[in-house]
mmCIF file with all atom_site columns, C-alpha atoms in Angstrom:
data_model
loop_
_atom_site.group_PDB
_atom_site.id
_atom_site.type_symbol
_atom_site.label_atom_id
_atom_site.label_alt_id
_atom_site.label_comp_id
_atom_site.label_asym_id
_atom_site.label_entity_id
_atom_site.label_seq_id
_atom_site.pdbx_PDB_ins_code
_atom_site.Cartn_x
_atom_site.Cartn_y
_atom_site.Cartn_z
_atom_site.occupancy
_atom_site.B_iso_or_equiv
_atom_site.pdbx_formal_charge
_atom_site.auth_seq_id
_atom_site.auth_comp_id
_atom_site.auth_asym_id
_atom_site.auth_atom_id
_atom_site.pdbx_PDB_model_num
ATOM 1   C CA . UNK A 1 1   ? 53.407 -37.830 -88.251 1.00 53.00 ? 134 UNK A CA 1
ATOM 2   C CA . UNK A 1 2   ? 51.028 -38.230 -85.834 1.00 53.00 ? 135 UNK A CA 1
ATOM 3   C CA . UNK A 1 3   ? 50.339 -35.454 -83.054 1.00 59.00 ? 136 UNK A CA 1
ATOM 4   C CA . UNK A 1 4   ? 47.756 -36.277 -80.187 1.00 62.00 ? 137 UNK A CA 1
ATOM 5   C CA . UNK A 1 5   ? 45.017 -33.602 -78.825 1.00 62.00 ? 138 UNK A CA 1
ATOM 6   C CA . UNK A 1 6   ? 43.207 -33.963 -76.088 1.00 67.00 ? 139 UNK A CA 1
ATOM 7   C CA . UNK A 1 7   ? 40.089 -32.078 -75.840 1.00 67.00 ? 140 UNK A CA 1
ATOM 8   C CA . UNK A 1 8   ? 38.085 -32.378 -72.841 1.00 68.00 ? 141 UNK A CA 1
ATOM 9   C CA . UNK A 1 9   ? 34.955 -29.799 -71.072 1.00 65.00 ? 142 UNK A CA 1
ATOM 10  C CA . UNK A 1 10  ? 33.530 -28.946 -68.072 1.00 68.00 ? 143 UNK A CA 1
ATOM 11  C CA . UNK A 1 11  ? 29.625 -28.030 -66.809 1.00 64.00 ? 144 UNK A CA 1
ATOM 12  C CA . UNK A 1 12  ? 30.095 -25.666 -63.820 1.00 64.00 ? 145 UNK A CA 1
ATOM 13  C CA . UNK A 1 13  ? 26.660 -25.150 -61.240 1.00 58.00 ? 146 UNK A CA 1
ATOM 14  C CA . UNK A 1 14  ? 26.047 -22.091 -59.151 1.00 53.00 ? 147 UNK A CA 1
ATOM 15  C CA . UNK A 1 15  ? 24.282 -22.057 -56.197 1.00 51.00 ? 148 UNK A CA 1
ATOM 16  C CA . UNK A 1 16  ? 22.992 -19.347 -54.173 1.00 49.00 ? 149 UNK A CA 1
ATOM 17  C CA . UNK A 1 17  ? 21.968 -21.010 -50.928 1.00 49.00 ? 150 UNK A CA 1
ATOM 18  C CA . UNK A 1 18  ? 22.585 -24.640 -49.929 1.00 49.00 ? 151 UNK A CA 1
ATOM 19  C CA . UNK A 1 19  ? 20.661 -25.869 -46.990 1.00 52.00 ? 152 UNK A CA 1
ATOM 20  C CA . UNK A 1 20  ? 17.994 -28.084 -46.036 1.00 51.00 ? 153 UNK A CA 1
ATOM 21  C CA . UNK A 1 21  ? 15.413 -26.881 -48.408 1.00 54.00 ? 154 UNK A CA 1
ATOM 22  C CA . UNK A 1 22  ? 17.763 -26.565 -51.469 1.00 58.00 ? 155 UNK A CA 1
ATOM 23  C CA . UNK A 1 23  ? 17.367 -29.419 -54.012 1.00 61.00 ? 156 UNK A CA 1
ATOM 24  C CA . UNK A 1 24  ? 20.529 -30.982 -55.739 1.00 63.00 ? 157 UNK A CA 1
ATOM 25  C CA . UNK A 1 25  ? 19.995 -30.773 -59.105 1.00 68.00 ? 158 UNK A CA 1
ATOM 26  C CA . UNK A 1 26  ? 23.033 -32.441 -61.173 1.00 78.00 ? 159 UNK A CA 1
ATOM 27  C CA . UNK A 1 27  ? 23.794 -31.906 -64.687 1.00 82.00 ? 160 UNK A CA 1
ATOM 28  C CA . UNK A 1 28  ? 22.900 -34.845 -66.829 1.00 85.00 ? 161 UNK A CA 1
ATOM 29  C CA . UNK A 1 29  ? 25.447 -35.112 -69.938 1.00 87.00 ? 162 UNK A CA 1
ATOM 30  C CA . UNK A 1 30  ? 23.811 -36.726 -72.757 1.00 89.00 ? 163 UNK A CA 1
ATOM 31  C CA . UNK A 1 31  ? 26.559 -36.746 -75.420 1.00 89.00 ? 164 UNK A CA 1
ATOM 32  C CA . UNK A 1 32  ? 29.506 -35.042 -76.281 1.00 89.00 ? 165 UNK A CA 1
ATOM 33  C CA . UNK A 1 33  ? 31.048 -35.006 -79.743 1.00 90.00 ? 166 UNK A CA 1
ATOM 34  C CA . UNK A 1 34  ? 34.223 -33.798 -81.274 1.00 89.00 ? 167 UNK A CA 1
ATOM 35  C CA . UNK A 1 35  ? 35.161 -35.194 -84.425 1.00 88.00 ? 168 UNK A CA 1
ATOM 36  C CA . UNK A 1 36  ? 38.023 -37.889 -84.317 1.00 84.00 ? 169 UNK A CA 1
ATOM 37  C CA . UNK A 1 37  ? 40.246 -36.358 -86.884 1.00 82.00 ? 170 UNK A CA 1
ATOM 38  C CA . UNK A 1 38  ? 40.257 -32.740 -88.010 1.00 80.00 ? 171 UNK A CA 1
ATOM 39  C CA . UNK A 1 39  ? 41.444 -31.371 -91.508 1.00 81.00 ? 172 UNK A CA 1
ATOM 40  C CA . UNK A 1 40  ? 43.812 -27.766 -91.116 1.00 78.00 ? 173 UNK A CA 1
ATOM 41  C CA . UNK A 1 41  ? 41.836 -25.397 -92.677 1.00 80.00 ? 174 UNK A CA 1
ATOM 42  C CA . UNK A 1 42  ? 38.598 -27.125 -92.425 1.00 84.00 ? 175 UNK A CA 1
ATOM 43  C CA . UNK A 1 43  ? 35.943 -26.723 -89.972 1.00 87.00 ? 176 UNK A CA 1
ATOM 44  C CA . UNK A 1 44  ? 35.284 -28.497 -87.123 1.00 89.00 ? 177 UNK A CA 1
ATOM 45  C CA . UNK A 1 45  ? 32.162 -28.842 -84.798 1.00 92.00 ? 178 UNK A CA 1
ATOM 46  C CA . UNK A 1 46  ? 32.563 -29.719 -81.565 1.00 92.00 ? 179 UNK A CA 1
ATOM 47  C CA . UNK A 1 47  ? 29.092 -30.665 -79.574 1.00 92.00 ? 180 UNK A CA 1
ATOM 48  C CA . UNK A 1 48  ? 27.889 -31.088 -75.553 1.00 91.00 ? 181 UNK A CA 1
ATOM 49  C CA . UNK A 1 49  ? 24.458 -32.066 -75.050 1.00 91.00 ? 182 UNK A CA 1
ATOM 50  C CA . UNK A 1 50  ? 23.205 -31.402 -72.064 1.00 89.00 ? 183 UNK A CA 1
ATOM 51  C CA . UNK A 1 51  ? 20.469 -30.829 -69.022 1.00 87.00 ? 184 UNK A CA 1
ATOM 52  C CA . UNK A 1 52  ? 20.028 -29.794 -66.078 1.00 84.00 ? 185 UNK A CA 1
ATOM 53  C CA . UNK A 1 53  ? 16.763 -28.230 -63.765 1.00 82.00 ? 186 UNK A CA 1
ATOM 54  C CA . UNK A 1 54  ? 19.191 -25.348 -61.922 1.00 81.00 ? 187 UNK A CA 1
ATOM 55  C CA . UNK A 1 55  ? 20.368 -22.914 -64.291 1.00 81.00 ? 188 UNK A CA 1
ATOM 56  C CA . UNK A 1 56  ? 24.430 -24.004 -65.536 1.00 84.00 ? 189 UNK A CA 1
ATOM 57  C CA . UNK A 1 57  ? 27.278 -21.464 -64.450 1.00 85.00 ? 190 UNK A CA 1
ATOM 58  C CA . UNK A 1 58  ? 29.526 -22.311 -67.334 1.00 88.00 ? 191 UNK A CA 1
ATOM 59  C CA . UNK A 1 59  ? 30.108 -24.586 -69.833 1.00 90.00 ? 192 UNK A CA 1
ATOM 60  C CA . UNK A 1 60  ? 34.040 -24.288 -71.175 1.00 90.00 ? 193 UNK A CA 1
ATOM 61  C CA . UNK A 1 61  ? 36.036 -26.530 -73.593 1.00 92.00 ? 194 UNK A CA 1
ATOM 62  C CA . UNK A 1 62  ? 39.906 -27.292 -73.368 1.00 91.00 ? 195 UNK A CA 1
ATOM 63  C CA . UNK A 1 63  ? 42.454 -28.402 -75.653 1.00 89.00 ? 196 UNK A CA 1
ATOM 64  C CA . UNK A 1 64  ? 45.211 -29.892 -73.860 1.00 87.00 ? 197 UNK A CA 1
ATOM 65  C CA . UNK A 1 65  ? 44.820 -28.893 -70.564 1.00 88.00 ? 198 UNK A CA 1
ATOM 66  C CA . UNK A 1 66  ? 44.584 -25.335 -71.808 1.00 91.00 ? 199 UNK A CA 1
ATOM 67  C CA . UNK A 1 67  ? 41.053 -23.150 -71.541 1.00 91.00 ? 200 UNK A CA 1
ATOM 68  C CA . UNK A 1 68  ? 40.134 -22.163 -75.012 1.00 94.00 ? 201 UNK A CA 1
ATOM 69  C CA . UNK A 1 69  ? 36.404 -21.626 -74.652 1.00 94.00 ? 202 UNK A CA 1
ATOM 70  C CA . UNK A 1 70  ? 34.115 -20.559 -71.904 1.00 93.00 ? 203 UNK A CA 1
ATOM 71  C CA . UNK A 1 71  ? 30.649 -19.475 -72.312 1.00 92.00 ? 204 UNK A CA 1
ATOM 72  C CA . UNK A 1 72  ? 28.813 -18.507 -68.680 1.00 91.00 ? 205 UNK A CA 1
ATOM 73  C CA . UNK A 1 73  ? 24.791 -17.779 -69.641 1.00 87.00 ? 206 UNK A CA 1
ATOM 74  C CA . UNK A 1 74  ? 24.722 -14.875 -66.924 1.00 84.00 ? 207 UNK A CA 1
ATOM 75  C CA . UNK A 1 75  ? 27.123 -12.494 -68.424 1.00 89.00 ? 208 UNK A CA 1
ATOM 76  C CA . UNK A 1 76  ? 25.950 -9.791  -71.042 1.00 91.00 ? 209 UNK A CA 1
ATOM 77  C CA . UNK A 1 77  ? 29.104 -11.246 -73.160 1.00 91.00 ? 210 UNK A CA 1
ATOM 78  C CA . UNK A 1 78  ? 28.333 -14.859 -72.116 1.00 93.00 ? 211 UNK A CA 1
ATOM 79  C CA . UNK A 1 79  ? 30.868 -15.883 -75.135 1.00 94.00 ? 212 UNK A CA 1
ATOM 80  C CA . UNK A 1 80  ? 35.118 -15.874 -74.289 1.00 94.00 ? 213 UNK A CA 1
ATOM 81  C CA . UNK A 1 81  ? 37.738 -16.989 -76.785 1.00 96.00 ? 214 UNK A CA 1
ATOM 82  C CA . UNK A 1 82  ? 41.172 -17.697 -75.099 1.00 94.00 ? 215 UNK A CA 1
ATOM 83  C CA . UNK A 1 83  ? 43.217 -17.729 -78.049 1.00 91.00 ? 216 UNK A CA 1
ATOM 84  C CA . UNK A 1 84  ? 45.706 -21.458 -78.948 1.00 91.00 ? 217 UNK A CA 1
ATOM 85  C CA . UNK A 1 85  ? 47.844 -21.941 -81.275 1.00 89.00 ? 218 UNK A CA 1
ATOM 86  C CA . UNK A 1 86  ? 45.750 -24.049 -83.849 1.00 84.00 ? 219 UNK A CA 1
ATOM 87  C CA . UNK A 1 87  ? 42.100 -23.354 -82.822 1.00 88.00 ? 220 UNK A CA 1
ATOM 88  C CA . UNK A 1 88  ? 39.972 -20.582 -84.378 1.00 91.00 ? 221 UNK A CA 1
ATOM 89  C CA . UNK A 1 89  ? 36.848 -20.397 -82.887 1.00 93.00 ? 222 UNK A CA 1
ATOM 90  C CA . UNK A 1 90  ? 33.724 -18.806 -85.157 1.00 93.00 ? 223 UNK A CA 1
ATOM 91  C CA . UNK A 1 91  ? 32.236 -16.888 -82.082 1.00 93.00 ? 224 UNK A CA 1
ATOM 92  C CA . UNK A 1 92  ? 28.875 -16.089 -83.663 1.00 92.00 ? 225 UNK A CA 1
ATOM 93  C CA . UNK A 1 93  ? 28.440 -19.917 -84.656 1.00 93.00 ? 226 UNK A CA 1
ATOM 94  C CA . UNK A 1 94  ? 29.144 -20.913 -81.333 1.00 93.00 ? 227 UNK A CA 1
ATOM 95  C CA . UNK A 1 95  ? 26.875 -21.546 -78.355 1.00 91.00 ? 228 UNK A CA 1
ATOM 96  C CA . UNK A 1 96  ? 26.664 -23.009 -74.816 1.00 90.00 ? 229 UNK A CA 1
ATOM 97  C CA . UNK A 1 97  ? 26.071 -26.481 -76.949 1.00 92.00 ? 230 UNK A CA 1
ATOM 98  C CA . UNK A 1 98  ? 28.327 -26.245 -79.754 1.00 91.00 ? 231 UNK A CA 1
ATOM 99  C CA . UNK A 1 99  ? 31.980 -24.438 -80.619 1.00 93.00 ? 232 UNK A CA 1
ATOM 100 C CA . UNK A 1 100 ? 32.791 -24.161 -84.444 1.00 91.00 ? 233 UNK A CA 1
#
């Protein structure tokens, strides 16, 4: 049987003042990798590589259509696990670049 996942991110910016003198800096994606086929039980590594000049607000992952990890780089926590049926995220092996 065959079941289909779709797992898909998003880069969030903050900005604290837009206006004449502010400078648009986009994110620039450079690859994103999640393995094509997982094995239950077995690890999986899924990777966003990333730039960008203005500091990112969040980086979260979703399986889906449903959040299961956020990271935001300004929180003393930056790390969130929204629990799914059928992902286990390894908090302390994951990063704003990587989610085991």
């Amino acid at each position: 049987m065959i079941r289909w996942v779709f797992i898909t991110f998003t880069l969030t910016q903050f900005y604290t003042a837009l206006d004449s003198a502010s400078v648009y800096s986009p994110v620039s994606v450079s690859s994103v990798t999640v393995p094509q086929y997982g094995v239950h039980g077995e690890h999986a590594v899924l990777y966003c590589i990333y730039s960008s000049i203005q500091p990112v607000y969040s980086v979260r992952w979703y399986k889906n259509g449903k959040e299961f990890f956020s990271y935001l780089p300004g929180k003393l926590s930056p790390v969130s696990v929204h629990h799914l049926p059928g992902i286990n995220v390894e908090v302390t092996k994951s990063s704003m670049n990587y989610v085991t």
